Amino acid sequence: MNFSACLSSRIFNTTFSLQRQLKLNASFSLDKPSLRNLQEWIIYPPQSKMKMFLIPPIIFLMAAILIIPFILFVIFSRVNIRQETRYLLLGNALLFDLIYLIFYTLSAVLNVSNLNLPRSVCVILLFLLAMTYSGGLLTAAAMVLDTYLAILWPLHYTSILPSSRTKKVILLLWISSGIFPGIVFVILQVTQTPNLCQVETCSVPVILVMTLHGNDAMKFCFVISVSALFLCLSLILCCYMVLYFKTKQSGIWKSIFSRASVTFLMHHIVLFLHFSPLLALVVESLLYVHGVIRLQTGISVSLIICNVLIILPKALSPYLYGLRYREISSSLKFFLRRKRVTMISPVSST
């Protein structure tokens, strides 16, 4: 069987979900030794390195599981909280992040275990990763727009975004988060050759390197994808900057330790954590394409990007956003205090 055709088939089966984080490159050509080395790496991956990079996803998932379910419980169990748009959007964003962490950690564990998933299972897993990643970004953009409306149009805010309309917006976010991965999949399905080989890897970091050997259709999807990501993140940044300049004269920014200043800094930290993996991926791709770094280095950088940089903000956001809201933090403190009293009471009675 022809090696290039076989590898192209694997790329088609596994790369359509990478629309969320791919690089901007119009034309490139990689030599056949690189393809052979990549094939060898896929068949005989270094287990010690793979196990080492499995630690961050597990830690981040555990950190998220410790807090996100409690925040979601507080939001949806209290009527006064779930009637507010900002809390509904926050709960939706945390749900997207938790689902992404679960599925990505699952995929990382399966790859370290050397389990070859069937093509259909791999496609579904990658599609869910793409959908939840896109949904998280879209929800973040919706949260910024909600803050923008609440600050600049406070008198009309409740009429523009009541809770009933917010639920429709959330439904639209879920639908929209699946449309773009679906479009990418259809494009690749129409333009690719028939499947000649079974999928041997569902590892997202490896797929990132495999995409550098793709055809024009893949390059087109990469350009559209990275442009959409930069556009979404740039809109979020612009909204924050507009809010800063619009409220600068109100005096809320005079103290560096004011609530507004700390919140503004927190938003920009999270935004930087979302920007950094995309920029790192673009730089890594350019260096790999031009032969500055070798295959092993490229895969190692991709592992750092996927297993650390991309999932880091998803693990930190519930602690930064959720505990920042007074209503949620006070409810969590009350819940923990009540649970502690419940645990101590039987001991006291004895």
XYZ file of C-alpha atoms in Angstrom:
350
model
C 0.000 0.000 0.000
C 1.288 3.455 -0.892
C 2.514 5.216 2.274
C 1.478 8.751 1.313
C -2.016 7.634 0.404
C -2.300 5.698 3.650
C -1.189 8.682 5.727
C -3.538 11.018 3.871
C -6.378 8.651 4.691
C -5.504 8.761 8.375
C -5.382 12.545 8.257
C -8.864 12.662 6.739
C -10.257 10.376 9.410
C -8.831 12.353 12.317
C -8.272 15.993 11.503
C -11.639 17.540 10.731
C -12.142 18.504 14.383
C -8.951 20.528 14.533
C -10.730 23.589 13.105
C -10.336 25.328 16.459
C -6.548 25.623 16.605
C -4.730 25.339 13.283
C -2.121 27.386 11.540
C -2.074 29.913 8.767
C 0.051 28.544 5.905
C -0.687 28.924 2.214
C 1.786 26.438 0.757
C 4.421 24.076 2.083
C 6.073 20.774 1.279
C 7.526 18.257 3.702
C 9.915 15.512 2.691
C 9.120 11.790 2.733
C 11.566 11.010 5.574
C 9.423 13.238 7.775
C 6.387 11.208 6.774
C 8.153 7.957 7.568
C 9.354 9.268 10.923
C 5.833 10.375 11.733
C 4.506 6.945 10.824
C 7.095 5.311 13.079
C 6.204 7.670 15.924
C 2.514 6.801 15.566
C 3.232 3.048 15.604
C 5.888 3.157 18.347
C 5.197 6.236 20.512
C 7.555 6.875 23.454
C 5.475 5.658 26.378
C 7.452 7.517 29.040
C 6.874 10.874 27.348
C 3.186 10.127 26.705
C 2.639 9.132 30.341
C 4.432 12.250 31.562
C 2.175 14.495 29.457
C -0.872 12.636 30.757
C -0.344 14.118 34.227
C -1.500 17.714 33.457
C -4.875 16.724 31.919
C -5.659 14.497 34.893
C -4.706 17.213 37.401
C -6.690 19.892 35.555
C -9.710 17.595 35.253
C -9.653 16.832 38.978
C -9.339 20.541 39.778
C -12.329 21.295 37.570
C -14.442 18.458 38.979
C -13.817 19.748 42.502
C -15.522 23.086 41.831
C -17.562 23.141 38.591
C -20.358 20.751 39.720
C -20.859 22.804 42.892
C -21.042 26.056 40.920
C -23.529 24.527 38.486
C -25.586 23.235 41.414
C -25.676 26.708 42.985
C -26.650 28.368 39.700
C -29.470 25.994 38.786
C -30.794 25.308 42.301
C -31.342 28.923 43.364
C -34.152 30.717 41.562
C -32.759 34.230 42.002
C -29.403 33.226 40.509
C -30.642 31.234 37.529
C -32.879 34.114 36.497
C -29.852 36.301 35.717
C -28.255 36.176 32.290
C -24.649 36.359 33.478
C -25.028 33.311 35.697
C -26.734 31.255 32.997
C -23.938 32.085 30.566
C -21.324 31.325 33.206
C -22.915 27.949 33.887
C -22.999 27.187 30.171
C -19.315 28.111 29.773
C -18.308 25.944 32.730
C -20.339 23.047 31.357
C -18.549 23.311 27.995
C -15.173 23.420 29.754
C -15.953 20.422 31.954
C -17.136 18.314 29.013
C -14.027 19.249 27.029
C -11.729 18.302 29.909
C -13.494 14.968 30.368
C -13.325 13.989 26.704
C -9.777 15.239 26.181
C -8.486 13.408 29.250
C -10.330 10.308 28.056
C -8.691 10.545 24.639
C -5.263 11.050 26.228
C -5.712 8.006 28.485
C -6.849 5.858 25.551
C -3.840 6.890 23.481
C -1.397 6.169 26.280
C -3.049 2.766 26.669
C -2.345 2.021 22.973
C -6.013 1.348 22.247
C -6.860 1.743 18.562
C -10.328 3.220 18.470
C -12.695 2.388 15.614
C -13.055 5.108 13.023
C -16.591 6.033 14.068
C -15.656 6.326 17.751
C -12.605 8.432 16.929
C -14.643 10.751 14.707
C -17.315 11.207 17.390
C -14.701 11.890 20.065
C -12.881 14.464 17.957
C -16.154 16.096 16.942
C -17.182 16.449 20.595
C -13.817 18.014 21.400
C -14.222 20.492 18.553
C -17.804 21.265 19.528
C -17.103 21.863 23.207
C -14.017 23.963 22.452
C -15.959 26.122 19.997
C -18.884 26.349 22.405
C -16.615 27.568 25.180
C -15.237 30.361 23.015
C -18.691 31.372 21.755
C -20.039 31.442 25.304
C -17.071 33.573 26.415
C -17.905 36.026 23.640
C -21.558 36.038 24.734
C -20.504 36.756 28.332
C -18.483 39.755 27.180
C -21.397 41.079 25.130
C -23.686 40.596 28.133
C -21.317 42.640 30.313
C -21.085 45.264 27.568
C -24.872 45.650 27.427
C -25.258 45.661 31.206
C -22.733 48.469 31.678
C -23.454 50.681 28.685
C -27.246 50.207 28.499
C -28.308 49.449 32.082
C -31.852 50.824 31.658
C -32.609 48.628 28.654
C -30.586 45.602 29.709
C -33.414 43.595 31.290
C -35.638 44.143 28.261
C -32.878 43.191 25.816
C -31.757 40.023 27.593
C -34.413 38.578 29.901
C -33.863 35.072 31.233
C -36.272 33.553 28.709
C -34.295 35.035 25.816
C -31.021 33.985 27.421
C -32.119 30.341 27.319
C -32.740 30.693 23.576
C -29.284 32.252 23.193
C -27.730 29.301 25.029
C -29.559 26.868 22.742
C -28.249 28.833 19.765
C -24.722 28.606 21.170
C -24.957 24.809 21.361
C -26.232 24.586 17.797
C -23.619 27.024 16.480
C -20.779 25.200 18.235
C -21.548 22.090 16.199
C -22.089 23.778 12.844
C -18.498 24.782 12.105
C -16.950 21.363 12.861
C -19.694 19.820 10.750
C -18.886 22.117 7.828
C -15.182 21.270 8.080
C -15.988 17.567 8.144
C -18.190 17.835 5.063
C -15.499 19.738 3.163
C -12.864 17.146 3.998
C -15.206 14.274 3.232
C -15.995 15.646 -0.202
C -12.407 16.522 -1.114
C -10.516 13.535 0.296
C -9.783 10.221 -1.371
C -11.548 7.077 -0.107
C -10.301 5.554 3.107
C -7.409 3.178 2.422
C -6.282 2.548 5.995
C -7.848 2.269 9.392
C -7.282 5.041 11.885
C -4.312 4.231 14.128
C -4.270 7.340 16.296
C -6.811 9.646 17.836
C -4.195 11.767 19.587
C -4.879 15.461 19.014
C -1.197 16.525 19.425
C -0.110 13.963 16.823
C -2.921 15.025 14.508
C -1.681 18.600 14.715
C 1.604 17.462 13.195
C -0.140 15.195 10.692
C -2.105 18.128 9.330
C 1.127 19.669 8.054
C 1.159 16.868 5.478
C -2.379 17.623 4.316
C -3.700 18.738 0.949
C -5.172 22.045 -0.214
C -8.585 21.339 1.306
C -7.032 20.887 4.716
C -4.996 24.061 4.325
C -8.172 25.930 3.418
C -9.921 24.593 6.523
C -6.892 25.562 8.621
C -6.898 29.132 7.323
C -10.633 29.526 7.923
C -10.363 27.956 11.356
C -7.466 30.009 12.652
C -9.044 33.170 11.224
C -12.292 32.414 13.049
C -10.406 31.845 16.302
C -8.454 35.073 16.022
C -11.632 36.948 15.107
C -13.525 35.609 18.115
C -10.711 36.339 20.565
C -10.087 39.761 19.019
C -13.763 40.691 19.418
C -13.585 39.718 23.083
C -10.466 41.845 23.555
C -12.024 44.822 21.736
C -15.141 44.659 23.917
C -13.020 44.711 27.063
C -11.019 47.686 25.799
C -14.189 49.588 24.843
C -15.617 48.918 28.288
C -12.432 50.231 29.878
C -12.428 53.494 27.937
C -16.191 53.985 28.333
C -16.007 53.608 32.121
C -12.640 55.311 32.633
C -14.237 58.626 33.594
C -16.459 57.042 36.254
C -13.567 56.677 38.702
C -13.849 52.927 39.238
C -10.275 52.441 37.934
C -8.534 54.861 40.334
C -7.453 52.145 42.738
C -5.440 49.268 41.363
C -7.026 47.005 43.995
C -10.604 48.045 43.235
C -13.085 45.334 42.310
C -13.316 46.636 38.736
C -9.529 46.664 38.280
C -9.112 43.148 39.651
C -11.977 41.851 37.478
C -10.525 43.559 34.404
C -7.109 42.011 35.102
C -8.690 38.593 35.633
C -10.489 38.760 32.272
C -7.264 39.659 30.472
C -5.348 36.851 32.157
C -7.928 34.328 30.945
C -7.924 35.920 27.499
C -4.124 35.691 27.327
C -4.305 32.030 28.335
C -6.670 31.441 25.408
C -4.487 33.374 22.959
C -1.153 31.812 23.943
C -1.775 28.229 22.712
C -2.980 29.490 19.345
C 0.083 31.698 18.911
C 2.372 28.899 20.090
C 0.775 26.524 17.598
C 1.283 28.937 14.706
C 4.945 29.513 15.643
C 5.571 25.786 16.106
C 3.994 24.994 12.734
C 6.089 27.582 10.902
C 9.302 26.347 12.525
C 8.462 22.733 11.701
C 7.532 23.468 8.099
C 10.760 25.391 7.472
C 12.904 22.683 9.058
C 14.003 24.709 12.069
C 12.706 22.026 14.443
C 12.523 18.283 13.917
C 9.578 15.925 14.187
C 10.236 14.935 17.799
C 10.432 18.565 18.862
C 7.292 19.414 16.937
C 5.308 16.639 18.599
C 6.676 17.623 22.029
C 5.576 21.222 21.499
C 2.169 20.018 20.309
C 1.861 17.922 23.469
C 2.642 20.980 25.602
C 0.098 23.052 23.688
C -2.709 20.496 23.875
C -2.048 18.931 27.275
C -1.147 22.115 29.145
C -1.820 25.447 27.429
C -5.251 24.748 25.935
C -6.764 23.101 28.997
C -5.144 25.384 31.601
C -7.701 28.241 31.246
C -10.536 25.703 31.360
C -9.308 24.503 34.750
C -8.657 28.011 36.094
C -11.822 29.744 34.845
C -14.196 28.253 37.478
C -11.897 29.505 40.245
C -11.402 32.913 38.651
C -14.945 33.528 37.386
C -17.145 31.413 39.619
C -15.631 32.403 42.940
C -15.466 36.033 41.817
C -19.256 36.406 41.922
C -20.407 37.173 45.466
C -23.655 35.220 45.208
C -21.893 32.050 44.082
C -18.982 32.307 46.507
C -21.299 32.991 49.462
C -23.517 30.051 48.498
C -20.497 27.759 48.233
C -19.218 28.901 51.636
C -22.649 28.321 53.171
C -22.846 24.858 51.573
C -19.386 23.877 52.829
C -20.093 25.263 56.299
C -23.382 23.371 56.475
C -21.722 20.160 55.296
C -19.025 20.564 57.946
C -21.619 21.049 60.692
C -23.474 17.967 59.466
C -20.306 15.903 59.642
C -19.414 17.156 63.148
C -22.903 16.800 64.679
C -22.956 12.979 64.936
C -19.567 13.059 66.611
C -20.742 15.658 69.103
C -23.885 13.687 69.929
C -21.866 10.615 70.792
